[in-house]
Amino acid sequence: QSALTQPASVSGSPGQSITISCTGTSIDVGLFDYVSWYQQVPGKSPKLIIYDVNNRPSGVSNRFSGSKSGNTASLTISGLQSEDEAEYYCSSYINSNTLFVVFGGGTKLTVL
Amino acid sequence: EVQLVQSGGELKKPGESLKISCEGSGYSFTNYWIAWVRQMPGKGLELMGIIYPGDSDTRYSPSFQGQVTISVDRSIRTAYVEWSSLKASDTAIYYCARKASSHYGLDVWGQGTTVTVS
């Protein structure tokens, strides 16, 4: 299974909003509403910030939101803060007997 | 507190064997899938495989099938990934993570185990 496609990097200034895209195919992102997003600060473990396209786990800031259109999912971070600087990964359920999810290649967010 | 605690970092030589562990606590260990995720230096996340501790149902990513063995010991609430003959290309951080019960996200992650093969 191929990885989902994300931009290598995005940047924004404090207070601004940014959007990270995650493009899959009709057998993963396009077929299921099971897209998740993870935040990984350097040197730390990934952290789940969005599940099932647009749901936030308890404790995750409402500045993080998710959406999906066709084969592309998106993560939007509003009111950028310096602490948001991290790597962001999307993942999607795929219809396979051997594997539950496939990840995107990751997007480095720089807060200017 | 729900947590996954992984074994410590390892420095091994090519050809050696290795088994790293992931102990779950604070939840019903047998009722949640555990995933193993590889992160090679400076690279992204790759799902290696998943195991259901309740019945040891194990599924491997095609890229990792035959390269590693994932197992579990329910009596000590611990999942494992094992290599029989390490290669330099196995150098990576390995994470275990719990699949949530009601969705496909991985909601709890271990701290990671750094494996260096040199």
mmCIF file of C-alpha atoms in Angstrom:
data_model
loop_
_atom_site.group_PDB
_atom_site.id
_atom_site.type_symbol
_atom_site.label_atom_id
_atom_site.label_comp_id
_atom_site.label_asym_id
_atom_site.label_seq_id
_atom_site.Cartn_x
_atom_site.Cartn_y
_atom_site.Cartn_z
ATOM 1 C CA GLN A 1 0.000 0.000 0.000
ATOM 2 C CA SER A 2 1.313 3.455 -0.902
ATOM 3 C CA ALA A 3 1.675 6.183 1.651
ATOM 4 C CA LEU A 4 -0.754 9.070 1.603
ATOM 5 C CA THR A 5 0.602 12.284 0.061
ATOM 6 C CA GLN A 6 1.272 15.324 2.237
ATOM 7 C CA PRO A 7 3.217 18.506 1.512
ATOM 8 C CA ALA A 8 6.713 18.326 2.927
ATOM 9 C CA SER A 9 6.398 21.631 4.740
ATOM 10 C CA VAL A 10 4.069 24.493 5.548
ATOM 11 C CA SER A 11 4.622 27.644 7.517
ATOM 12 C CA GLY A 12 2.641 30.422 9.102
ATOM 13 C CA SER A 13 2.935 33.316 11.515
ATOM 14 C CA PRO A 14 1.522 33.322 15.041
ATOM 15 C CA GLY A 15 -2.209 33.941 15.001
ATOM 16 C CA GLN A 16 -2.656 32.850 11.408
ATOM 17 C CA SER A 17 -4.377 29.695 10.162
ATOM 18 C CA ILE A 18 -2.781 26.987 8.081
ATOM 19 C CA THR A 19 -4.100 23.910 6.323
ATOM 20 C CA ILE A 20 -2.266 20.664 5.651
ATOM 21 C CA SER A 21 -3.590 18.394 2.931
ATOM 22 C CA CYS A 22 -3.492 14.614 2.809
ATOM 23 C CA THR A 23 -4.264 12.992 -0.516
ATOM 24 C CA GLY A 24 -5.136 9.356 -0.870
ATOM 25 C CA THR A 25 -7.186 7.316 -3.256
ATOM 26 C CA SER A 26 -10.686 5.969 -3.664
ATOM 27 C CA ILE A 27 -9.817 2.885 -1.600
ATOM 28 C CA ASP A 28 -8.637 4.706 1.503
ATOM 29 C CA VAL A 29 -9.327 8.412 2.179
ATOM 30 C CA GLY A 30 -12.066 8.530 -0.433
ATOM 31 C CA LEU A 31 -13.849 5.424 0.752
ATOM 32 C CA PHE A 32 -13.841 5.690 4.542
ATOM 33 C CA ASP A 33 -14.382 8.467 7.071
ATOM 34 C CA TYR A 34 -11.537 7.047 9.138
ATOM 35 C CA VAL A 35 -8.813 9.665 8.721
ATOM 36 C CA SER A 36 -6.666 10.484 11.736
ATOM 37 C CA TRP A 37 -4.036 13.130 12.315
ATOM 38 C CA TYR A 38 -1.005 12.983 14.600
ATOM 39 C CA GLN A 39 1.303 15.664 15.934
ATOM 40 C CA GLN A 40 4.920 14.761 16.624
ATOM 41 C CA VAL A 41 7.118 17.238 18.405
ATOM 42 C CA PRO A 42 10.839 16.543 17.832
ATOM 43 C CA GLY A 43 12.109 13.874 20.164
ATOM 44 C CA LYS A 44 8.634 12.886 21.313
ATOM 45 C CA SER A 45 6.096 10.201 20.463
ATOM 46 C CA PRO A 46 3.264 11.012 18.063
ATOM 47 C CA LYS A 47 0.051 12.294 19.609
ATOM 48 C CA LEU A 48 -3.438 11.751 18.207
ATOM 49 C CA ILE A 49 -5.121 15.098 17.526
ATOM 50 C CA ILE A 50 -7.941 14.204 15.114
ATOM 51 C CA TYR A 51 -9.790 10.966 14.467
ATOM 52 C CA ASP A 52 -12.594 9.953 12.109
ATOM 53 C CA VAL A 53 -11.908 12.999 9.895
ATOM 54 C CA ASN A 54 -13.066 15.746 12.268
ATOM 55 C CA ASN A 55 -13.199 14.542 15.871
ATOM 56 C CA ARG A 56 -10.851 15.715 18.587
ATOM 57 C CA PRO A 57 -9.803 13.508 21.500
ATOM 58 C CA SER A 58 -10.422 14.910 24.929
ATOM 59 C CA GLY A 59 -7.852 17.543 25.817
ATOM 60 C CA VAL A 60 -6.922 18.532 22.271
ATOM 61 C CA SER A 61 -7.319 22.221 21.525
ATOM 62 C CA ASN A 62 -10.289 23.268 19.406
ATOM 63 C CA ARG A 63 -7.821 25.207 17.271
ATOM 64 C CA PHE A 64 -7.285 21.883 15.487
ATOM 65 C CA SER A 65 -9.960 20.789 13.033
ATOM 66 C CA GLY A 66 -10.244 18.264 10.247
ATOM 67 C CA SER A 67 -12.243 17.858 7.074
ATOM 68 C CA LYS A 68 -12.418 15.734 3.953
ATOM 69 C CA SER A 69 -13.453 16.172 0.356
ATOM 70 C CA GLY A 70 -13.220 13.272 -2.044
ATOM 71 C CA ASN A 71 -9.808 11.643 -1.794
ATOM 72 C CA THR A 72 -8.242 14.522 0.158
ATOM 73 C CA ALA A 73 -8.374 15.143 3.879
ATOM 74 C CA SER A 74 -7.229 18.345 5.524
ATOM 75 C CA LEU A 75 -6.026 19.490 8.907
ATOM 76 C CA THR A 76 -6.533 23.142 9.794
ATOM 77 C CA ILE A 77 -4.794 24.815 12.693
ATOM 78 C CA SER A 78 -6.179 28.215 13.590
ATOM 79 C CA GLY A 79 -4.606 30.843 15.789
ATOM 80 C CA LEU A 80 -1.124 29.420 15.251
ATOM 81 C CA GLN A 81 1.083 29.273 18.311
ATOM 82 C CA SER A 82 4.797 28.599 18.570
ATOM 83 C CA GLU A 83 4.042 25.345 20.381
ATOM 84 C CA ASP A 84 2.300 24.058 17.247
ATOM 85 C CA GLU A 85 5.640 23.744 15.486
ATOM 86 C CA ALA A 86 5.918 20.012 14.856
ATOM 87 C CA GLU A 87 5.605 17.278 12.263
ATOM 88 C CA TYR A 88 2.043 16.310 11.349
ATOM 89 C CA TYR A 89 1.027 12.941 9.943
ATOM 90 C CA CYS A 90 -2.278 11.836 8.510
ATOM 91 C CA SER A 91 -3.448 8.255 8.381
ATOM 92 C CA SER A 92 -6.384 6.425 6.859
ATOM 93 C CA TYR A 93 -8.008 3.093 7.248
ATOM 94 C CA ILE A 94 -7.583 0.938 4.167
ATOM 95 C CA ASN A 95 -9.732 -1.990 3.203
ATOM 96 C CA SER A 96 -7.220 -4.732 3.686
ATOM 97 C CA ASN A 97 -7.062 -8.017 5.512
ATOM 98 C CA THR A 98 -3.471 -7.386 6.491
ATOM 99 C CA LEU A 99 -3.305 -3.800 7.591
ATOM 100 C CA PHE A 100 -5.518 -1.336 9.350
ATOM 101 C CA VAL A 101 -4.009 2.017 8.408
ATOM 102 C CA VAL A 102 -1.598 3.727 6.068
ATOM 103 C CA PHE A 103 0.273 6.914 6.997
ATOM 104 C CA GLY A 104 1.120 10.025 5.091
ATOM 105 C CA GLY A 105 4.744 11.059 4.667
ATOM 106 C CA GLY A 106 4.473 13.867 7.196
ATOM 107 C CA THR A 107 4.398 17.672 7.008
ATOM 108 C CA LYS A 108 6.781 19.911 8.909
ATOM 109 C CA LEU A 109 4.981 22.958 10.287
ATOM 110 C CA THR A 110 7.164 25.961 10.966
ATOM 111 C CA VAL A 111 5.770 28.853 12.990
ATOM 112 C CA LEU A 112 7.590 31.935 11.760
ATOM 113 C CA GLU B 1 -3.338 6.289 33.989
ATOM 114 C CA VAL B 2 -3.449 4.521 30.655
ATOM 115 C CA GLN B 3 0.058 4.012 29.360
ATOM 116 C CA LEU B 4 2.348 1.895 27.245
ATOM 117 C CA VAL B 5 5.892 1.545 28.524
ATOM 118 C CA GLN B 6 8.537 0.251 26.150
ATOM 119 C CA SER B 7 11.853 -1.397 26.812
ATOM 120 C CA GLY B 8 15.080 0.575 26.635
ATOM 121 C CA GLY B 9 17.282 1.418 23.694
ATOM 122 C CA GLU B 10 19.411 -1.270 22.091
ATOM 123 C CA LEU B 11 22.770 -1.284 20.320
ATOM 124 C CA LYS B 12 23.233 -4.468 18.311
ATOM 125 C CA LYS B 13 25.446 -5.853 15.579
ATOM 126 C CA PRO B 14 24.242 -7.022 12.179
ATOM 127 C CA GLY B 15 23.056 -10.596 12.307
ATOM 128 C CA GLU B 16 22.140 -10.505 15.990
ATOM 129 C CA SER B 17 18.638 -11.197 17.267
ATOM 130 C CA LEU B 18 16.487 -8.807 19.272
ATOM 131 C CA LYS B 19 13.140 -8.690 21.035
ATOM 132 C CA ILE B 20 11.728 -5.401 22.306
ATOM 133 C CA SER B 21 8.681 -5.026 24.498
ATOM 134 C CA CYS B 22 5.681 -2.842 25.232
ATOM 135 C CA GLU B 23 3.816 -3.180 28.536
ATOM 136 C CA GLY B 24 0.295 -1.844 28.841
ATOM 137 C CA SER B 25 -1.284 -0.628 32.054
ATOM 138 C CA GLY B 26 -4.342 1.246 33.239
ATOM 139 C CA TYR B 27 -6.766 -0.429 30.829
ATOM 140 C CA SER B 28 -8.064 -3.834 29.752
ATOM 141 C CA PHE B 29 -4.995 -4.954 27.797
ATOM 142 C CA THR B 30 -6.684 -7.862 26.032
ATOM 143 C CA ASN B 31 -9.438 -5.741 24.503
ATOM 144 C CA TYR B 32 -7.402 -3.338 22.388
ATOM 145 C CA TRP B 33 -5.274 -3.884 19.300
ATOM 146 C CA ILE B 34 -1.597 -2.958 19.692
ATOM 147 C CA ALA B 35 0.241 -1.581 16.668
ATOM 148 C CA TRP B 36 3.986 -1.457 16.076
ATOM 149 C CA VAL B 37 5.221 1.564 14.132
ATOM 150 C CA ARG B 38 8.696 2.149 12.706
ATOM 151 C CA GLN B 39 10.309 5.552 12.287
ATOM 152 C CA MET B 40 13.631 5.455 10.509
ATOM 153 C CA PRO B 41 16.052 8.341 11.139
ATOM 154 C CA GLY B 42 14.560 11.566 9.805
ATOM 155 C CA LYS B 43 11.672 9.723 8.188
ATOM 156 C CA GLY B 44 7.945 9.225 8.643
ATOM 157 C CA LEU B 45 5.799 6.642 10.349
ATOM 158 C CA GLU B 46 5.318 3.139 8.972
ATOM 159 C CA LEU B 47 2.910 0.588 10.360
ATOM 160 C CA MET B 48 4.701 -2.729 10.805
ATOM 161 C CA GLY B 49 1.816 -4.790 12.057
ATOM 162 C CA ILE B 50 -0.838 -5.139 14.680
ATOM 163 C CA ILE B 51 -1.817 -7.726 17.245
ATOM 164 C CA TYR B 52 -4.964 -8.325 19.276
ATOM 165 C CA PRO B 53 -3.864 -9.512 22.725
ATOM 166 C CA GLY B 54 -7.217 -11.169 23.361
ATOM 167 C CA ASP B 55 -6.603 -13.936 20.847
ATOM 168 C CA SER B 56 -3.144 -13.108 19.413
ATOM 169 C CA ASP B 57 -4.640 -12.356 15.977
ATOM 170 C CA THR B 58 -1.676 -10.758 14.185
ATOM 171 C CA ARG B 59 -1.544 -8.897 10.888
ATOM 172 C CA TYR B 60 1.578 -7.662 9.142
ATOM 173 C CA SER B 61 2.200 -4.899 6.661
ATOM 174 C CA PRO B 62 3.426 -6.478 3.419
ATOM 175 C CA SER B 63 6.764 -4.678 3.819
ATOM 176 C CA PHE B 64 7.374 -6.319 7.187
ATOM 177 C CA GLN B 65 5.885 -9.771 6.612
ATOM 178 C CA GLY B 66 8.637 -12.312 7.222
ATOM 179 C CA GLN B 67 11.016 -9.647 8.538
ATOM 180 C CA VAL B 68 9.739 -9.427 12.104
ATOM 181 C CA THR B 69 7.581 -11.420 14.488
ATOM 182 C CA ILE B 70 4.957 -9.721 16.617
ATOM 183 C CA SER B 71 3.718 -11.542 19.696
ATOM 184 C CA VAL B 72 2.052 -10.995 23.049
ATOM 185 C CA ASP B 73 2.143 -12.397 26.567
ATOM 186 C CA ARG B 74 -1.265 -11.708 28.082
ATOM 187 C CA SER B 75 -0.159 -12.832 31.542
ATOM 188 C CA ILE B 76 2.204 -9.862 31.824
ATOM 189 C CA ARG B 77 0.279 -7.464 29.581
ATOM 190 C CA THR B 78 3.176 -7.155 27.170
ATOM 191 C CA ALA B 79 3.498 -7.075 23.406
ATOM 192 C CA TYR B 80 6.719 -7.760 21.546
ATOM 193 C CA VAL B 81 8.394 -7.352 18.201
ATOM 194 C CA GLU B 82 11.298 -9.619 17.393
ATOM 195 C CA TRP B 83 14.050 -9.835 14.790
ATOM 196 C CA SER B 84 16.015 -13.028 14.179
ATOM 197 C CA SER B 85 18.825 -11.391 12.215
ATOM 198 C CA LEU B 86 19.159 -7.630 12.358
ATOM 199 C CA LYS B 87 20.369 -5.492 9.481
ATOM 200 C CA ALA B 88 21.789 -1.988 9.520
ATOM 201 C CA SER B 89 18.577 -0.862 7.830
ATOM 202 C CA ASP B 90 16.613 -1.882 10.949
ATOM 203 C CA THR B 91 18.105 1.128 12.726
ATOM 204 C CA ALA B 92 15.073 3.148 13.783
ATOM 205 C CA ILE B 93 12.806 4.193 16.603
ATOM 206 C CA TYR B 94 10.049 1.667 17.187
ATOM 207 C CA TYR B 95 6.795 2.707 18.787
ATOM 208 C CA CYS B 96 3.951 0.637 20.093
ATOM 209 C CA ALA B 97 0.543 2.252 20.089
ATOM 210 C CA ARG B 98 -2.969 1.276 21.121
ATOM 211 C CA LYS B 99 -5.774 1.321 18.604
ATOM 212 C CA ALA B 100 -8.801 3.058 20.078
ATOM 213 C CA SER B 101 -11.831 0.910 20.745
ATOM 214 C CA SER B 102 -14.317 3.040 18.826
ATOM 215 C CA HIS B 103 -12.292 4.389 15.926
ATOM 216 C CA TYR B 104 -9.198 3.677 13.854
ATOM 217 C CA GLY B 105 -6.902 6.181 15.504
ATOM 218 C CA LEU B 106 -3.953 5.186 17.666
ATOM 219 C CA ASP B 107 -4.839 6.907 20.908
ATOM 220 C CA VAL B 108 -2.050 5.883 23.282
ATOM 221 C CA TRP B 109 1.623 5.661 22.314
ATOM 222 C CA GLY B 110 4.656 4.242 24.016
ATOM 223 C CA GLN B 111 7.750 6.371 24.496
ATOM 224 C CA GLY B 112 9.602 4.592 21.691
ATOM 225 C CA THR B 113 12.557 2.204 21.643
ATOM 226 C CA THR B 114 15.650 3.240 19.723
ATOM 227 C CA VAL B 115 17.323 0.337 17.973
ATOM 228 C CA THR B 116 20.770 0.923 16.510
ATOM 229 C CA VAL B 117 22.361 -1.780 14.386
ATOM 230 C CA SER B 118 26.022 -1.137 13.690
#
